[in-house]
Short mmCIF file of C-alpha atoms in Angstrom, two decimals:
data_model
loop_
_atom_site.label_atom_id
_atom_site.label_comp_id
_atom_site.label_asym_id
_atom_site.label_seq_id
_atom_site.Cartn_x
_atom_site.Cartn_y
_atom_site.Cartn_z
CA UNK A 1 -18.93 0.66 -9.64
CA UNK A 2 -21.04 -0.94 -6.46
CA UNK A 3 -23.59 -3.48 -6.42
CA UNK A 4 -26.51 -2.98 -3.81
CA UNK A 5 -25.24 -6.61 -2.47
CA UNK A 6 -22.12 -5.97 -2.06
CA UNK A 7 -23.26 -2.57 -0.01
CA UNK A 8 -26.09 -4.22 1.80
CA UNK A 9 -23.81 -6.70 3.44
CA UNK A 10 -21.15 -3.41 3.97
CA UNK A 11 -23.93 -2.16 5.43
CA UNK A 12 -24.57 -5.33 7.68
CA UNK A 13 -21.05 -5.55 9.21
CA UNK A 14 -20.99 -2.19 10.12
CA UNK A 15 -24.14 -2.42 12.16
CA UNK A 16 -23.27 -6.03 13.66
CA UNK A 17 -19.39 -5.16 14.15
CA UNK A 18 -18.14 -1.61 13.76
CA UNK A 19 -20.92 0.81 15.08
CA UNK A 20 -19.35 3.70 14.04
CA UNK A 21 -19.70 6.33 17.18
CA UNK A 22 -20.45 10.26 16.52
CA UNK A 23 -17.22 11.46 15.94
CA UNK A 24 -16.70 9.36 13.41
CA UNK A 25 -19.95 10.17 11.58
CA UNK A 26 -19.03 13.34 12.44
CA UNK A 27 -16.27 12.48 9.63
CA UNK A 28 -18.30 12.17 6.83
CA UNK A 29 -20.64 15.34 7.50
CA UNK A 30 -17.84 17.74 7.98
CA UNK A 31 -16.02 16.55 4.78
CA UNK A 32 -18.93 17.20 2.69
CA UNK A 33 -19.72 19.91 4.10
CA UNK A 34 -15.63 21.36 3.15
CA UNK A 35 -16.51 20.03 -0.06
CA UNK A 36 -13.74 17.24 0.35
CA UNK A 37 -14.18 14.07 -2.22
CA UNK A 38 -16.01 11.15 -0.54
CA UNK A 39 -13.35 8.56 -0.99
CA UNK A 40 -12.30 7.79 2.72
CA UNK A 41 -12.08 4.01 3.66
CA UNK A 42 -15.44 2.66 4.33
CA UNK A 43 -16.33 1.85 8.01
CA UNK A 44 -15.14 -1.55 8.23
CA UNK A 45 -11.93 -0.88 6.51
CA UNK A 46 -11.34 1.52 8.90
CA UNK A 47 -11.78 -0.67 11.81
CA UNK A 48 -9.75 -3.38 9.92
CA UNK A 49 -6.66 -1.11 10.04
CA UNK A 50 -7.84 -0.19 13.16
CA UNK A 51 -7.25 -3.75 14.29
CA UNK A 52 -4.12 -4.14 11.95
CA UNK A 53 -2.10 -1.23 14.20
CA UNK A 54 -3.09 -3.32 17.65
CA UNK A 55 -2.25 -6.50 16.29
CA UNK A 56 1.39 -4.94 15.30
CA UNK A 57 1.29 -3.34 18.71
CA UNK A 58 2.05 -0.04 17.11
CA UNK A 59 2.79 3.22 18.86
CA UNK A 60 3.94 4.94 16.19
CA UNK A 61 2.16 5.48 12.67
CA UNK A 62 2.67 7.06 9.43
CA UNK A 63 -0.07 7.64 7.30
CA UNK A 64 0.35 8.90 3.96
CA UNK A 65 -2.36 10.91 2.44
CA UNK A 66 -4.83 12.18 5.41
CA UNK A 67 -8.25 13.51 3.53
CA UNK A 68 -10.61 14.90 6.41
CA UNK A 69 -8.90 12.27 8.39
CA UNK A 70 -11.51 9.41 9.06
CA UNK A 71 -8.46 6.47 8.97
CA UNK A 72 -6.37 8.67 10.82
CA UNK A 73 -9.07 8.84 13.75
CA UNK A 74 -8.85 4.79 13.36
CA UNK A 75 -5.15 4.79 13.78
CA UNK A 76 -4.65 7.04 16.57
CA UNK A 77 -7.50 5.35 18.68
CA UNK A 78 -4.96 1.98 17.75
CA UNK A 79 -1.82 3.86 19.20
CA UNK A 80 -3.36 4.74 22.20
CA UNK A 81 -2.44 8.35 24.16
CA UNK A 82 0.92 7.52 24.29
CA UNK A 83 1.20 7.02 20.66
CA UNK A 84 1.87 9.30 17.88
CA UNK A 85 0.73 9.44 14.35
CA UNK A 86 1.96 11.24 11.18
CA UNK A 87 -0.53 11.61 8.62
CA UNK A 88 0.88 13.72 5.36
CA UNK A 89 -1.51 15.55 3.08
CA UNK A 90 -1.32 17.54 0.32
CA UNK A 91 -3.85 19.83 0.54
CA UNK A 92 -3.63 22.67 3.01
CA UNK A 93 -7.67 23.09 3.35
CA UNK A 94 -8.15 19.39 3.57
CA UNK A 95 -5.53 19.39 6.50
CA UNK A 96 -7.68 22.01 7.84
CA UNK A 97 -10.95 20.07 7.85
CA UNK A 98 -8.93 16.89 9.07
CA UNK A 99 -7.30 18.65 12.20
CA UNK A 100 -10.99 20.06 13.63
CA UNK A 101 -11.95 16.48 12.70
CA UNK A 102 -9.11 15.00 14.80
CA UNK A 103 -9.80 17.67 17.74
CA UNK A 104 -13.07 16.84 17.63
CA UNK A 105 -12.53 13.15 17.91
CA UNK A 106 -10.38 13.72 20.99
CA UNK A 107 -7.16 12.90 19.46
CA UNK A 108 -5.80 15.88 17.93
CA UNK A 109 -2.82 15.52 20.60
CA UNK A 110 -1.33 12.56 19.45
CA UNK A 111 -1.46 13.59 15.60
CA UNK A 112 0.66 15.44 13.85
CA UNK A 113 -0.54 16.32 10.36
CA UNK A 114 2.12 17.59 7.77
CA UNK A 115 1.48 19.44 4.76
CA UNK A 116 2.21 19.43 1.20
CA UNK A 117 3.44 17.01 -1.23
CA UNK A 118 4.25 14.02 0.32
CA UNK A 119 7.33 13.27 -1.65
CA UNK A 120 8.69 16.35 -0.14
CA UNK A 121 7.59 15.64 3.09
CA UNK A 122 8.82 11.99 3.79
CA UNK A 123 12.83 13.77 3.57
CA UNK A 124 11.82 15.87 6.46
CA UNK A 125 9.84 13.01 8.14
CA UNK A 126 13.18 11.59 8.18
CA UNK A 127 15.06 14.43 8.69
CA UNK A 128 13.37 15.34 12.07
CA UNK A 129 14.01 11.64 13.31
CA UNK A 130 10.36 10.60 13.80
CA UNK A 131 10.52 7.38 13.17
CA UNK A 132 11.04 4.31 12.52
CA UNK A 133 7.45 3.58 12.47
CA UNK A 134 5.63 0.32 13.49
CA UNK A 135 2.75 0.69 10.43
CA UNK A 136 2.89 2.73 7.45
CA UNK A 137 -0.66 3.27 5.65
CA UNK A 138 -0.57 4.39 1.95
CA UNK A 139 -3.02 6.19 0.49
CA UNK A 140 -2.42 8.93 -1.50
CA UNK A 141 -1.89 9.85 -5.10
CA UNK A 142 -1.30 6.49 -7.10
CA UNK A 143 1.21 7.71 -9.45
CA UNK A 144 3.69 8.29 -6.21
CA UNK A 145 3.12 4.74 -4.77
CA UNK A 146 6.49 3.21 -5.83
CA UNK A 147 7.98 5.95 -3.82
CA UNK A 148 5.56 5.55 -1.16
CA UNK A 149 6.24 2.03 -0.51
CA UNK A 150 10.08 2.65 -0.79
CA UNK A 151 10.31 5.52 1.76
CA UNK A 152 7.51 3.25 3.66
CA UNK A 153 10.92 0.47 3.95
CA UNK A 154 13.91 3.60 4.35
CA UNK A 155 11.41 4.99 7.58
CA UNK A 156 10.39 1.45 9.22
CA UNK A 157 12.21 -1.69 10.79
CA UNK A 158 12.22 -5.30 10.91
CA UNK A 159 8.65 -6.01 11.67
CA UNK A 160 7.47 -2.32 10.48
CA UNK A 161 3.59 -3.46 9.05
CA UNK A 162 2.52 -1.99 5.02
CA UNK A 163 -0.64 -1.38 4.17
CA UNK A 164 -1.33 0.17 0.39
CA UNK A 165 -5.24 1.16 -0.04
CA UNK A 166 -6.75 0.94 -3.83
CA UNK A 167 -4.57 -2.28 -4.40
CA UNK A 168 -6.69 -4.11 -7.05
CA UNK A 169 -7.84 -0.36 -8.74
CA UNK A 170 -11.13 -1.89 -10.26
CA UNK A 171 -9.24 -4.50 -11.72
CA UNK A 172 -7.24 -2.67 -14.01
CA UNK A 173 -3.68 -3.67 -11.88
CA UNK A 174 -3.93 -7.19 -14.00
CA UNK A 175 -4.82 -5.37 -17.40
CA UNK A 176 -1.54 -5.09 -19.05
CA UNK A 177 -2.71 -3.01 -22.00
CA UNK A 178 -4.32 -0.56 -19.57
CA UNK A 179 -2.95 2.78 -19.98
CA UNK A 180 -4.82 4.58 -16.84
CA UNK A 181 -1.74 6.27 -14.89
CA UNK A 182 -3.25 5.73 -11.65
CA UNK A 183 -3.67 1.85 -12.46
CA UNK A 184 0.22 1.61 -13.70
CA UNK A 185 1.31 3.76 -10.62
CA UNK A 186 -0.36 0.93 -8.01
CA UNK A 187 1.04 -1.50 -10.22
CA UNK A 188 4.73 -0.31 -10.16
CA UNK A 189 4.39 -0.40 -6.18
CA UNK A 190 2.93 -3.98 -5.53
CA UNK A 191 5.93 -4.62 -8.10
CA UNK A 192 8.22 -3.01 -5.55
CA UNK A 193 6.83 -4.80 -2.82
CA UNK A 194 7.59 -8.13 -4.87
CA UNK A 195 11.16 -7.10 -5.81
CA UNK A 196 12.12 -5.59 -2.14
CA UNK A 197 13.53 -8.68 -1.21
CA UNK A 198 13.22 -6.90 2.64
CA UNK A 199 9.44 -7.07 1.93
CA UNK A 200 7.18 -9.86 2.56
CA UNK A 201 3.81 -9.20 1.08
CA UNK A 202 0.19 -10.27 -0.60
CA UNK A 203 -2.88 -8.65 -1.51
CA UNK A 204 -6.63 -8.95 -1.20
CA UNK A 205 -9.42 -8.59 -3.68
CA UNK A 206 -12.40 -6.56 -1.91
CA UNK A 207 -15.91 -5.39 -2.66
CA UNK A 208 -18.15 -3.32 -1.23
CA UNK A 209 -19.48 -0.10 -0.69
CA UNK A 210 -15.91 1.45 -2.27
CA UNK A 211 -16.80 -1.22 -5.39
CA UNK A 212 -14.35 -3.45 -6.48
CA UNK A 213 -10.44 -3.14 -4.93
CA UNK A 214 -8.27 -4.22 -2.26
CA UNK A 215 -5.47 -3.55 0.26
CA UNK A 216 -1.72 -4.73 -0.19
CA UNK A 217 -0.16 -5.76 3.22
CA UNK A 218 3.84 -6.46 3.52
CA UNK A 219 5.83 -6.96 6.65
CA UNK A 220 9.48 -5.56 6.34
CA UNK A 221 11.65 -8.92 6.81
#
């Protein structure tokens, strides 16, 4: 749930610092109009990851779980056209709406978006030698995250930048007599990202227009 503060001053940074352009409101209008869920990072998150991929100087990206890709359109604008990212989704008419998106956008060419589930996918991610990649963005189905952060290690290197969306999960990550399967499945990956001792990592409460949650971020050591 979102309180109209915590959306007003969303609403406030996006005007003062993120002006999203056309394409990227293009984003939101297509997906609806596919039908596709609205639950894309808001418009600052995307230009915090966004600024996450320059700061780590990456040139390659894997995103995992693309949507109509609106954070993928952040990403590849970070790599720059001589980058290259892989976004994996699961949905073949979502990966549809996401590559017109991406064309649209002007980036189409330096995106390659896989389909199907993405813990069959990440074998032939690594199969086909993309990698190693300089950030890995997680968002996908919850239950998977363990995996997702593992393969996030097996297809990175020393310095390889992890982001995990829907860290906090309204809360429910600290409630140890929740039984929500989407809440235990973000908890058993930030409890990888503790464990990995090749992992260096935190996590950050936020609210907003996506109501109360966070990001995980972890830097392979």
């Amino acid at each position: 749930m979102s309180d109209p503060t915590w959306e007003a001053v969303d609403a406030y940074i996006g005007d003062l610092l993120v002006n999203e352009d056309d394409d990227l409101r293009a984003v939101h209008e297509a997906n609806a109009a596919g039908g596709l869920p609205a639950i894309d990072v808001a418009p600052n998150q995307g230009k915090f990851l966004h600024l996450l991929a320059r700061i780590a100087g990456a040139r390659t990206v894997l995103e995992i779980g693309t949507l109509g890709g609106y954070s993928t359109i952040w990403l590849a604008r970070a790599v720059g056209p001589q980058g290259r990212v892989v976004t994996l989704e699961f949905a073949p008419h979502h990966a549809e709406v996401a590559r017109a998106n991406l064309e649209r956008a002007g980036v189409g060419d330096r995106v390659e978006v896989r389909v199907g589930r993405a813990i069959d996918t990440l074998p032939t991610v690594e199969a086909d030698g993309v990698g190693p990649f300089d950030l890995v963005f997680i968002d996908a189905d919850k239950k998977g995250t363990a995996e997702y952060v593992r393969w996030a290690v097996r297809l990175g290197r020393p310095g390889t930048v992890v982001v995990l969306d829907n860290a906090i999960w309204d809360g429910a990550v600290a409630d140890r007599d929740s039984t929500d399967p989407d809440a235990l499945g973000v908890r058993a990956g930030l409890e990888v990202m503790a464990q990995d001792p090749r992992l260096d990592a935190t996590a950050i409460q936020t609210v907003g227009v996506k109501g109360w949650d966070g990001f995980a971020l972890a830097v392979v050591t």
